[in-house]
PDB file of C-alpha atoms and ligand atoms in Angstrom:
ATOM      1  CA  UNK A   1       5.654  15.911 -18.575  1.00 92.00           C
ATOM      2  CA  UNK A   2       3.443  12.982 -20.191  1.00 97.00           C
ATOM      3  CA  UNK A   3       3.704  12.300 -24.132  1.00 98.00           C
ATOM      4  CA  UNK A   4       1.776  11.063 -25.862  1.00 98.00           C
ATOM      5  CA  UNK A   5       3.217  10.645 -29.930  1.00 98.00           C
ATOM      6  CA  UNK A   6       1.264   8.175 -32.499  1.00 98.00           C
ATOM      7  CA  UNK A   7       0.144   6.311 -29.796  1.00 98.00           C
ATOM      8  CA  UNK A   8      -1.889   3.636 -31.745  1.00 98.00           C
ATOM      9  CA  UNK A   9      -4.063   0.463 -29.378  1.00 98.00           C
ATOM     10  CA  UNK A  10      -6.017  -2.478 -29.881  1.00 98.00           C
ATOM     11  CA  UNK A  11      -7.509  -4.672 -27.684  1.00 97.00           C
ATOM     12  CA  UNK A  12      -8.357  -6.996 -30.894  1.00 95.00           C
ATOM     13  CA  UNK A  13      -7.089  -6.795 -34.378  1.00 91.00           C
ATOM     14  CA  UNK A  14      -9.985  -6.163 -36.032  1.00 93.00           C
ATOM     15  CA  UNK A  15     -10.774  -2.776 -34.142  1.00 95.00           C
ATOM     16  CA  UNK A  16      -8.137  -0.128 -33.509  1.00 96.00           C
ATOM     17  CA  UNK A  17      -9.320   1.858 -30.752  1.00 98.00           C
ATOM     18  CA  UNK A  18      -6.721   4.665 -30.707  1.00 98.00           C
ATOM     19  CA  UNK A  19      -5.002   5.460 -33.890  1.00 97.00           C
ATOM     20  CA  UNK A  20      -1.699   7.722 -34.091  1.00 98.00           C
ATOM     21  CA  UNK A  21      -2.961   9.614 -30.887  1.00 98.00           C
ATOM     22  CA  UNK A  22      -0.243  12.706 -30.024  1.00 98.00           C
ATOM     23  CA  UNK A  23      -0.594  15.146 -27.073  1.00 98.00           C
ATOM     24  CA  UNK A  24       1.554  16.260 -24.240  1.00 97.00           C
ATOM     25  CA  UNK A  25       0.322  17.106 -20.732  1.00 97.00           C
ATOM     26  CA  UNK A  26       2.771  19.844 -19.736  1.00 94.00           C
ATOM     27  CA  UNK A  27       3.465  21.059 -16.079  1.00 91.00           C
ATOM     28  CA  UNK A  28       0.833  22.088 -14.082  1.00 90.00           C
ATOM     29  CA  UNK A  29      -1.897  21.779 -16.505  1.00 96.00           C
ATOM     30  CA  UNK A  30      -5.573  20.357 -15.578  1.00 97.00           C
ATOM     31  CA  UNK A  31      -6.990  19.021 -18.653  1.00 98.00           C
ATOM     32  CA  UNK A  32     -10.206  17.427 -19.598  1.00 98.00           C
ATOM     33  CA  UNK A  33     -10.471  14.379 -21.814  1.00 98.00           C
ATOM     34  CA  UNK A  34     -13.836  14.193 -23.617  1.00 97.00           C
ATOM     35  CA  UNK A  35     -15.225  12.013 -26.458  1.00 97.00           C
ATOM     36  CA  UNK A  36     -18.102   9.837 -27.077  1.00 96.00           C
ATOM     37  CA  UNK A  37     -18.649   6.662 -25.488  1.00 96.00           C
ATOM     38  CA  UNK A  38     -16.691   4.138 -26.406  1.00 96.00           C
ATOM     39  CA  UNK A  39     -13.886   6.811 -27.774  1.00 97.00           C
ATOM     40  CA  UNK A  40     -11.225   5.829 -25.732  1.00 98.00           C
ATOM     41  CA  UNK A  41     -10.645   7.983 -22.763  1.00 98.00           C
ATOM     42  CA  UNK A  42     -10.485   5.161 -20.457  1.00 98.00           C
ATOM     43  CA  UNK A  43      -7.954   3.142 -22.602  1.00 98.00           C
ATOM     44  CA  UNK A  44      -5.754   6.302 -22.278  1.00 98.00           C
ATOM     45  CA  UNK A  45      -6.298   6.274 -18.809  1.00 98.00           C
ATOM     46  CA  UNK A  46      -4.272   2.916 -18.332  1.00 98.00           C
ATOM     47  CA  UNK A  47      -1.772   3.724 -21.695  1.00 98.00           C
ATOM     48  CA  UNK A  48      -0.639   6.209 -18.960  1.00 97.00           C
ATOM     49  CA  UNK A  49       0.513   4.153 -15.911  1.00 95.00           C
ATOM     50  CA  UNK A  50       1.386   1.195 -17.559  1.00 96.00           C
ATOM     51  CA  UNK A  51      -1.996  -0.591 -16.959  1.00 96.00           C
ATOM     52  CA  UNK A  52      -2.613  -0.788 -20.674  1.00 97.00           C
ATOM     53  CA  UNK A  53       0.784  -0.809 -23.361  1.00 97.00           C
ATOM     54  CA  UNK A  54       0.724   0.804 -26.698  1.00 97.00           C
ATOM     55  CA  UNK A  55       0.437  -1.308 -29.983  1.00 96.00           C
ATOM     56  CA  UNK A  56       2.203   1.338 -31.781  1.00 97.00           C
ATOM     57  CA  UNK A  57       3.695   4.713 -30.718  1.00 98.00           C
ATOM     58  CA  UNK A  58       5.544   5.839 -28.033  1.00 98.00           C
ATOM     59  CA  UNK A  59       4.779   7.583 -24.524  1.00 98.00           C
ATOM     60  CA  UNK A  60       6.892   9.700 -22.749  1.00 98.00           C
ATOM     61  CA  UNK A  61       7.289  10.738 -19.166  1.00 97.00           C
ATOM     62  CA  UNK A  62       9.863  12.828 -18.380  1.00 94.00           C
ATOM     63  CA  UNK A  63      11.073  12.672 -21.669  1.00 93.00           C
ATOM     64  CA  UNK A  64      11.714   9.170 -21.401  1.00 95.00           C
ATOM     65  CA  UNK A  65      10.230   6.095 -23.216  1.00 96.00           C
ATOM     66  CA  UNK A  66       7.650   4.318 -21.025  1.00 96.00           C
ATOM     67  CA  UNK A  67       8.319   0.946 -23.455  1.00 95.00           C
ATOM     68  CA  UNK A  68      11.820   1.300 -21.600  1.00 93.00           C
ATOM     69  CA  UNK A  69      10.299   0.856 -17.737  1.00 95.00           C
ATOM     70  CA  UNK A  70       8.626  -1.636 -15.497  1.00 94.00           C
ATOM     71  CA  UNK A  71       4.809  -0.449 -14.751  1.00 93.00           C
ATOM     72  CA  UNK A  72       6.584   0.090 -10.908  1.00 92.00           C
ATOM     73  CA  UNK A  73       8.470   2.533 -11.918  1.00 94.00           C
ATOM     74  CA  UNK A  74       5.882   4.162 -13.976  1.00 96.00           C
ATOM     75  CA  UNK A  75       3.565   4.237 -11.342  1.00 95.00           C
ATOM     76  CA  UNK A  76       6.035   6.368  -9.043  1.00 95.00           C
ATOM     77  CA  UNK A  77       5.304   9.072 -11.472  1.00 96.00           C
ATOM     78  CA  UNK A  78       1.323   8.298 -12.634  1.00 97.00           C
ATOM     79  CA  UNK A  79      -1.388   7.323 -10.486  1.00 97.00           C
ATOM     80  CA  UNK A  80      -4.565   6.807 -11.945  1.00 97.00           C
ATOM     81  CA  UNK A  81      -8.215   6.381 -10.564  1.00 98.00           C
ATOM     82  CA  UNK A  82     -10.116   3.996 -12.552  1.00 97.00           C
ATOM     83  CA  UNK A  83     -13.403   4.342 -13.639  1.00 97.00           C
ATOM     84  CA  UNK A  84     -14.910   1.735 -11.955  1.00 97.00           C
ATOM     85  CA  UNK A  85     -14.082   1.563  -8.309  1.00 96.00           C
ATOM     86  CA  UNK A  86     -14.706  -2.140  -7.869  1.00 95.00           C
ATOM     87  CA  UNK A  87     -12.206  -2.647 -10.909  1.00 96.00           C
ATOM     88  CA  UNK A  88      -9.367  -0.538  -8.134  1.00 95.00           C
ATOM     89  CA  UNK A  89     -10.676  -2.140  -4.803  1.00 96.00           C
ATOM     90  CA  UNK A  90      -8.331  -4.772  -2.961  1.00 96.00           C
ATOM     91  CA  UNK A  91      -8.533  -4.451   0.821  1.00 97.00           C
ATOM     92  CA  UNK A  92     -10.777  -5.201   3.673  1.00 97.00           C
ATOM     93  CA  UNK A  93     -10.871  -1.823   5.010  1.00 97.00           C
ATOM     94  CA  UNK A  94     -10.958   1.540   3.542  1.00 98.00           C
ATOM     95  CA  UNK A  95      -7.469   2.322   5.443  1.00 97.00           C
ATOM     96  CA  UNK A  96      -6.029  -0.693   4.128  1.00 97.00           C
ATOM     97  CA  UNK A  97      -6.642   0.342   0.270  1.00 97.00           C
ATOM     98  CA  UNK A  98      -4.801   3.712   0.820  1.00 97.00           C
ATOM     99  CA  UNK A  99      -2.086   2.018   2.453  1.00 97.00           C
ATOM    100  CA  UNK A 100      -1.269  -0.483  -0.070  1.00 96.00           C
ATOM    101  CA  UNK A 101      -0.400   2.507  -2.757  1.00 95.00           C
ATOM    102  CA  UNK A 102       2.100   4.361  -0.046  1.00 96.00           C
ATOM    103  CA  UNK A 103       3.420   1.227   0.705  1.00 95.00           C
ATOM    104  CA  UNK A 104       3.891  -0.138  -3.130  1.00 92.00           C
ATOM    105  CA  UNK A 105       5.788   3.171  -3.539  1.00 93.00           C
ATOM    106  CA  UNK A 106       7.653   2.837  -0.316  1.00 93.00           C
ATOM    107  CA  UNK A 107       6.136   6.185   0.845  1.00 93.00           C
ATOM    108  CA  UNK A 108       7.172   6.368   4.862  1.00 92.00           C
ATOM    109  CA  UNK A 109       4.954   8.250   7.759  1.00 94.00           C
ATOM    110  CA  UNK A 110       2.197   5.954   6.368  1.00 95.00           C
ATOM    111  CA  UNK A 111      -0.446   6.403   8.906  1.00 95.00           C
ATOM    112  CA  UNK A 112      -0.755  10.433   8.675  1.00 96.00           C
ATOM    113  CA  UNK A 113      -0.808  10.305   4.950  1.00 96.00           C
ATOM    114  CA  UNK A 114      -3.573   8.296   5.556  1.00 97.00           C
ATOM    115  CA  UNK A 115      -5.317  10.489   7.747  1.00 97.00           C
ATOM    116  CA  UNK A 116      -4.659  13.303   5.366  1.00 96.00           C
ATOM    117  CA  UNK A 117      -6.159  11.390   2.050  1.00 97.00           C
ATOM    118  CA  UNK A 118      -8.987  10.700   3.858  1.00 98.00           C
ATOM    119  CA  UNK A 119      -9.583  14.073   5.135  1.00 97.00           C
ATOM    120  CA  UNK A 120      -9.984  15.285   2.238  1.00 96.00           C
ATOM    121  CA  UNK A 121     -12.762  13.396   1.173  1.00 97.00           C
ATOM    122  CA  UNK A 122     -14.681  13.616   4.600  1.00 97.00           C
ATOM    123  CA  UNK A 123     -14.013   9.912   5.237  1.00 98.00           C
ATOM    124  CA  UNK A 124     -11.375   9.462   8.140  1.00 97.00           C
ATOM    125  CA  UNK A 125     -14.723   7.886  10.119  1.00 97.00           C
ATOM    126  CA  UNK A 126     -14.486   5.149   7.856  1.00 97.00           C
ATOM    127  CA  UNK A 127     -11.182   4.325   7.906  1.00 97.00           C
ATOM    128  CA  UNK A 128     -11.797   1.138   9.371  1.00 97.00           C
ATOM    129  CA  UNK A 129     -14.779   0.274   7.684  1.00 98.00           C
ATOM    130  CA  UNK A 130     -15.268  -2.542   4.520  1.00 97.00           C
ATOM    131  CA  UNK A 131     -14.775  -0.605   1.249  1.00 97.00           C
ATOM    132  CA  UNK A 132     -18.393  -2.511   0.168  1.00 96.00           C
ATOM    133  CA  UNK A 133     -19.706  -1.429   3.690  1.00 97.00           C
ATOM    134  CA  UNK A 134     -19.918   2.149   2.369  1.00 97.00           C
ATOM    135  CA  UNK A 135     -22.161   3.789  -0.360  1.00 96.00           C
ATOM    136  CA  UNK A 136     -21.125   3.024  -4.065  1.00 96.00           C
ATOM    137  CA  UNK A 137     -20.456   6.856  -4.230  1.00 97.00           C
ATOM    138  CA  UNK A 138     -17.931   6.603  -1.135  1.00 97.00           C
ATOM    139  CA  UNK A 139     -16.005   4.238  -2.881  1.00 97.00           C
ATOM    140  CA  UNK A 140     -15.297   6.394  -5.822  1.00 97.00           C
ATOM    141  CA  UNK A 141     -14.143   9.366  -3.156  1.00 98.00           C
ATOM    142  CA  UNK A 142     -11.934   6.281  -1.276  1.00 98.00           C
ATOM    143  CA  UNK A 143      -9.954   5.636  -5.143  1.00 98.00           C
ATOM    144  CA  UNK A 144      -9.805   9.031  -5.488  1.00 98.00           C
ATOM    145  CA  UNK A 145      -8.203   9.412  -2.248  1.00 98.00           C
ATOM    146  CA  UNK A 146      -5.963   6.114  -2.737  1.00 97.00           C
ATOM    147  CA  UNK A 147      -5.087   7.864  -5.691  1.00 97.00           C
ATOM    148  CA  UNK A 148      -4.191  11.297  -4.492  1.00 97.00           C
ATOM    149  CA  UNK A 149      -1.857  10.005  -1.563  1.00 96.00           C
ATOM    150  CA  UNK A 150       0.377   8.676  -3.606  1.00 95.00           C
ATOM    151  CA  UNK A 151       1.788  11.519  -3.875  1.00 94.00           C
ATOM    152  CA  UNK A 152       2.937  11.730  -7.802  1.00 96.00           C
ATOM    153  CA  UNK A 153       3.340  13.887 -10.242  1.00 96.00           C
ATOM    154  CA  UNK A 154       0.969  13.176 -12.653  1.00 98.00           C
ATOM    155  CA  UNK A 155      -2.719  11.974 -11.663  1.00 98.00           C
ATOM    156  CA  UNK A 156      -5.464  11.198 -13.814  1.00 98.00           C
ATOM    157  CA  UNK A 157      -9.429  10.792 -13.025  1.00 98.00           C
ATOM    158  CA  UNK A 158     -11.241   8.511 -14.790  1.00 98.00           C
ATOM    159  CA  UNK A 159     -14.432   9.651 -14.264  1.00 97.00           C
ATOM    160  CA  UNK A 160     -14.492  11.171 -10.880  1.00 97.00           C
ATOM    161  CA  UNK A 161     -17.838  13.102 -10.738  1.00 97.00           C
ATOM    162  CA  UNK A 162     -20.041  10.255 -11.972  1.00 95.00           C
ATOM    163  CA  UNK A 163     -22.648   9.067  -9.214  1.00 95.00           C
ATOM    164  CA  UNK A 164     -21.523  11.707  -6.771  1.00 96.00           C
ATOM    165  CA  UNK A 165     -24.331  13.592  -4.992  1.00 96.00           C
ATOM    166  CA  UNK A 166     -23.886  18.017  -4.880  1.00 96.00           C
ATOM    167  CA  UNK A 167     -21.604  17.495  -1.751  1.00 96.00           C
ATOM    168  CA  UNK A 168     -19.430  15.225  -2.699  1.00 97.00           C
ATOM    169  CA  UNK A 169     -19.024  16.489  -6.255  1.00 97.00           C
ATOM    170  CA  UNK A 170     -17.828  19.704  -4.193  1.00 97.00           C
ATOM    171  CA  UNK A 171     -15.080  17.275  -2.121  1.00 97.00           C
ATOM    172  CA  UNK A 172     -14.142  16.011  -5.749  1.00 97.00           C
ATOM    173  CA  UNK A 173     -13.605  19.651  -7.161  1.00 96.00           C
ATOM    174  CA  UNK A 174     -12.032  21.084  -3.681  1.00 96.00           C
ATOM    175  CA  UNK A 175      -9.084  18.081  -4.560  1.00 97.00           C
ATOM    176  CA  UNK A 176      -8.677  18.994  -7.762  1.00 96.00           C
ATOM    177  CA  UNK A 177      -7.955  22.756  -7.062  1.00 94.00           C
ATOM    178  CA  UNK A 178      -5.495  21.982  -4.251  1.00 94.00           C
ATOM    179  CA  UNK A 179      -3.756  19.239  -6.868  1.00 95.00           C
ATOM    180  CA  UNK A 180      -3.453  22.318  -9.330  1.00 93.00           C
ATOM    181  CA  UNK A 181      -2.146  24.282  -6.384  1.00 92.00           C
ATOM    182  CA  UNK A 182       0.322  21.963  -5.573  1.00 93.00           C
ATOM    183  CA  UNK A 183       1.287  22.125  -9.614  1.00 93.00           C
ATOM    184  CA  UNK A 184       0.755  18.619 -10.041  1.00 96.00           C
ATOM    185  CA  UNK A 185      -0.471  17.559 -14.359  1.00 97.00           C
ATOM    186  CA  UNK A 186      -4.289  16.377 -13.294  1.00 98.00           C
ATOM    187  CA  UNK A 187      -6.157  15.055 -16.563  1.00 98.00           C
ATOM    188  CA  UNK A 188      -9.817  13.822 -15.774  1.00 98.00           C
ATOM    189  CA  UNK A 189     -12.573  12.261 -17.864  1.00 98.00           C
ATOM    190  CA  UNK A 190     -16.111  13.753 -18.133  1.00 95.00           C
ATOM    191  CA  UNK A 191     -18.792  12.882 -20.103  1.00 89.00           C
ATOM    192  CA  UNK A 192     -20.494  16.091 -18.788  1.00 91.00           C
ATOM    193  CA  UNK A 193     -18.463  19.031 -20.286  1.00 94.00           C
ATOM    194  CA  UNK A 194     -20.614  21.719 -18.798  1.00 94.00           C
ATOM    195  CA  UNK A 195     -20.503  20.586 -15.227  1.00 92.00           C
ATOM    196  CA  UNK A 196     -16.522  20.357 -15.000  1.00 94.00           C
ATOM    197  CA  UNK A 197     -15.775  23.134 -17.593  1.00 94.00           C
ATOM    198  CA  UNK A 198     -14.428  25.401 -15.070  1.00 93.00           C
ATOM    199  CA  UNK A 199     -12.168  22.832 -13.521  1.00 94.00           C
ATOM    200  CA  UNK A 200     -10.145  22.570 -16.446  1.00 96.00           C
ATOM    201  CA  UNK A 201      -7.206  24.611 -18.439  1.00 95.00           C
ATOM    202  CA  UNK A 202      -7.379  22.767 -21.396  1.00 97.00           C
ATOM    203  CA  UNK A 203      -9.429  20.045 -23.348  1.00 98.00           C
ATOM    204  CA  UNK A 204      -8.569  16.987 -24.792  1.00 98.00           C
ATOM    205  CA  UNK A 205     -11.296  15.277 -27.073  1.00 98.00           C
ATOM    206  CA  UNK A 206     -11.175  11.817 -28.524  1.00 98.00           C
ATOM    207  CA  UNK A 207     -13.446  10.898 -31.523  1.00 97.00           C
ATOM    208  CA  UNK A 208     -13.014   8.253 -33.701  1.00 96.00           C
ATOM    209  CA  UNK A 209     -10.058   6.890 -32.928  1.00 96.00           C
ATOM    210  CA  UNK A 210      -7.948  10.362 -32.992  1.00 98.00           C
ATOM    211  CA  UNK A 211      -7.114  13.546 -31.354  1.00 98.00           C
ATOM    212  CA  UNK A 212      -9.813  16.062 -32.752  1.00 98.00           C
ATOM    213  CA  UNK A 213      -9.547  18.662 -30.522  1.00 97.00           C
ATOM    214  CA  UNK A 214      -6.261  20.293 -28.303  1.00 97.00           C
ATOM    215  CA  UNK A 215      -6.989  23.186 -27.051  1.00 96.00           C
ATOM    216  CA  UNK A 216      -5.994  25.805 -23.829  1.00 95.00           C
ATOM    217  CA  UNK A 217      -9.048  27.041 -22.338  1.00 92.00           C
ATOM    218  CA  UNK A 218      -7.584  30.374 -23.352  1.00 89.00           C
ATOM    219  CA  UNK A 219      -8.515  32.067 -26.665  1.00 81.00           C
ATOM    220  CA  UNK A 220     -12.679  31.655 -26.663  1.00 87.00           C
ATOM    221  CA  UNK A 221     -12.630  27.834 -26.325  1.00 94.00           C
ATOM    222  CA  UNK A 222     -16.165  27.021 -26.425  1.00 93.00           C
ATOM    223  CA  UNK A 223     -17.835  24.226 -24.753  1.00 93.00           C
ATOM    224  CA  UNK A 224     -19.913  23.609 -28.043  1.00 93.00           C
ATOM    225  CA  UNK A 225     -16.049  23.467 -30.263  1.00 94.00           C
ATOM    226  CA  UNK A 226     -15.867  20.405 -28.246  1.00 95.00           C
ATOM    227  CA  UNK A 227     -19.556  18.553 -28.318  1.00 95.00           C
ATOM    228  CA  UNK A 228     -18.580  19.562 -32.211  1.00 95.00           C
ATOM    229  CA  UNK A 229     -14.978  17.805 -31.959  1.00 96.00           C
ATOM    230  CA  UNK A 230     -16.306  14.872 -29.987  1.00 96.00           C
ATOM    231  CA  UNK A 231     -19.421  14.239 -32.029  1.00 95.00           C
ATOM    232  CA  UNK A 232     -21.675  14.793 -29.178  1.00 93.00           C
ATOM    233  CA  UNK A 233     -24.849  15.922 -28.787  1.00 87.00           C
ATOM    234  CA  UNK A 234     -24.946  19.225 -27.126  1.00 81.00           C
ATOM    235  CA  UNK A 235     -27.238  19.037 -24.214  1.00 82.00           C
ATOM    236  CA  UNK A 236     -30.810  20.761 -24.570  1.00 82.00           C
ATOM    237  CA  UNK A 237     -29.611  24.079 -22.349  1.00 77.00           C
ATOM    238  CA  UNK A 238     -26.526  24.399 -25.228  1.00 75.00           C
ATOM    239  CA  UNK A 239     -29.424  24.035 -28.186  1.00 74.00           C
ATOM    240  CA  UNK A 240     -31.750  26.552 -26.384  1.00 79.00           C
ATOM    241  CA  UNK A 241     -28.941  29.270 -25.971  1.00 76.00           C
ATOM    242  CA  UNK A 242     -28.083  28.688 -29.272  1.00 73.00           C
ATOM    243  CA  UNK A 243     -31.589  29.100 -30.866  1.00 77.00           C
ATOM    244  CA  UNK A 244     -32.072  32.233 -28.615  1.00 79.00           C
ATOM    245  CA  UNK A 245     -28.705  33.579 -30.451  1.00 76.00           C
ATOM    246  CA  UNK A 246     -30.461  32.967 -33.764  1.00 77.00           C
ATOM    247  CA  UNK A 247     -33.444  34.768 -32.785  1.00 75.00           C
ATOM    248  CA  UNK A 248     -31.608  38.139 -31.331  1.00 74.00           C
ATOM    249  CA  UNK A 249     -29.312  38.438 -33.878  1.00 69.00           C
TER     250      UNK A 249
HETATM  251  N1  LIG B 301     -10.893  -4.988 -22.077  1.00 84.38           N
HETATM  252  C1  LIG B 301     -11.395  -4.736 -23.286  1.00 84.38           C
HETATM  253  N2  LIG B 301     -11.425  -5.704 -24.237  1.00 84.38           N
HETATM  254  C2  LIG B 301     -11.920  -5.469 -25.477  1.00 84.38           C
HETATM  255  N3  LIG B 301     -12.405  -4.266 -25.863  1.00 84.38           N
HETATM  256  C3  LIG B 301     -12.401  -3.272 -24.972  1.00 84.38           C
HETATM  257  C4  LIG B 301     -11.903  -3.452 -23.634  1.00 84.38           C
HETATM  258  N4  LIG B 301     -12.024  -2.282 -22.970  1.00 84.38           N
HETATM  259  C5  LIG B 301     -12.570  -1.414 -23.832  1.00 84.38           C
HETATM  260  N5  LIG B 301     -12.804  -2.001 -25.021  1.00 84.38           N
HETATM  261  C6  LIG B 301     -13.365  -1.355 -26.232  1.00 84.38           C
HETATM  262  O1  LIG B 301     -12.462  -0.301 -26.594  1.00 84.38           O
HETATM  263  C7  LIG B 301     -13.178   0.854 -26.996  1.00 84.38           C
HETATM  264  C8  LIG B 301     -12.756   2.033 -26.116  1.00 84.38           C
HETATM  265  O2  LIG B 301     -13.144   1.739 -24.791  1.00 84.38           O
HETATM  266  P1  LIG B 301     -12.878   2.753 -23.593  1.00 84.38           P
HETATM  267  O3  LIG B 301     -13.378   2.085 -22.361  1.00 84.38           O
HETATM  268  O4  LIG B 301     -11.478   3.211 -23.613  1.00 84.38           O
HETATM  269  O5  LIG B 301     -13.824   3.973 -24.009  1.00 84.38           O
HETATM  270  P2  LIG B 301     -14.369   5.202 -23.138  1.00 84.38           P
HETATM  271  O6  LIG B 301     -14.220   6.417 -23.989  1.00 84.38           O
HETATM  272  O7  LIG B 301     -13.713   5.205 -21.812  1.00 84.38           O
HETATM  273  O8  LIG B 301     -15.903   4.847 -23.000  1.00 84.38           O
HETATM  274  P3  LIG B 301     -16.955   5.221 -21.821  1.00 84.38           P
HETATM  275  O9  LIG B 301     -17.343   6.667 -22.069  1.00 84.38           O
HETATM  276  O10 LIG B 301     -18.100   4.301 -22.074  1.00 84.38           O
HETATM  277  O11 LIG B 301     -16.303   5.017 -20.506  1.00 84.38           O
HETATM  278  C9  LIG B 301     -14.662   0.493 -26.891  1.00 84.38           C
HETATM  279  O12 LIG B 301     -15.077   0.074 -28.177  1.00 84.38           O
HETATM  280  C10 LIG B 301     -14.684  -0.657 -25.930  1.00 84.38           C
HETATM  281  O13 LIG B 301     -15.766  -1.511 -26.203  1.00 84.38           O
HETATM  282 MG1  LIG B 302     -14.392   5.010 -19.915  1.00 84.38          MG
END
């Protein structure tokens, strides 16, 4: 569905920040994009919709050339939730800043799918509230639900989870099950592997500039295969089960 081959991008010529970076996100698969800080994820991110364009390389969507189409018609296809909501954020009200994605796509029966984005992030009583009226970690659930009304085919979460309390971390999850339901490609960022390991099929990881790991969740993928891939440090719970494993065996 989305291609990535030798995908190469700099914001500065003295520091390549992807370099020859192939994957493919095919139908109906949920992946998870790891890596270090720094790595990348975000700058695939917006390669993806347009937001960002490749240096060298080509992506694909549908089998055809993104170089070859207007970031509208991109867009029709790939909606993307930034990282940082106030970087997504252009309306006075939290209504508004759904409507202006169904409306840039020319989506019609605007005010239901309204209704029905915010539903399902518990937030239709805000609907006519300022974006900046609302908690910091209600304005990441209003991009993700700007996001997810737009209907496409392809979505991807740039960190979704981060700053979300243990309910709204559930809304987040709930969203992206019914997104895999409704066999849409979801990729999502995570800097915390554990916590979103079970939302995934497959795993992405970015480390130094290059695809290190690609992987189905199939086939005893392990979460520490990809803290190895990425370069990361596992987190202390990983180390202890893994010292316990020494001890036993
Ligand atoms: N607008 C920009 N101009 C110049 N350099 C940038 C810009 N955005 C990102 N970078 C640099 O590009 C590299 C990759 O950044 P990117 O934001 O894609 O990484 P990331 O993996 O999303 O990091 P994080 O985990 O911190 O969100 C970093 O070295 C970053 O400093
Ligand atoms: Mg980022």
């Amino acid at each position: 569905m989305l291609t990535f081959e030798n995908v190469s991008f700099s914001y500065r010529p003295d520091h390549t920040v992807l370099n020859q970076v192939t994957f493919d996100l095919p139908a109906g698969s949920c992946t998870l994009l790891a890596g270090r800080n720094g790595s990348g994820k975000s700058t695939v991110v917006q390669l993806s919709n347009g937001l960002l364009r490749p240096t060298f390389g080509e992506i694909r969507l549908r089998s055809k050339a993104t170089s070859a189409m207007a970031m509208h018609e991109i867009v029709r296809d790939v909606a993307v939730m930034l990282q940082h909501p106030g970087d997504q954020i252009t309306e006075r009200t939290v209504g508004r800043e759904i409507k202006v994605g169904l409306d840039a796509l020319g989506l019609d029966r605007t005010e239901a799918r309204i209704t029905a984005a915010l539903q399902l992030v518990d937030l239709t009583h805000r609907a006519s509230d300022h974006p900046y009226d609302l908690e910091p970690s209600q304005r990441k659930l209003v991009t993700l639900a700007a996001t997810v009304a737009m209907q496409t085919s392809v979505v991807m979460l740039d960190e979704p989870l981060v700053g979300l309390g243990p309910a709204e971390i559930r809304i987040v999850e709930r969203v992206v099950q019914r997104m895999r339901q409704e066999g849409r490609v979801v990729l999502f960022v995570a800097h915390d592997i554990l916590q979103t390991w079970h939302l995934a099929d497959r795993v992405i990881v970015l480390h130094q500039g290059r695809v290190t790991l690609d992987r189905t969740m199939t086939g005893g993928l392990t979460p520490s295969a990809v803290f190895d891939a990425g370069g990361l440090p596992p987190p202390a719970s990983v180390r202890a089960a893994a010292s316990l494993a020494t001890l036993t065996s």
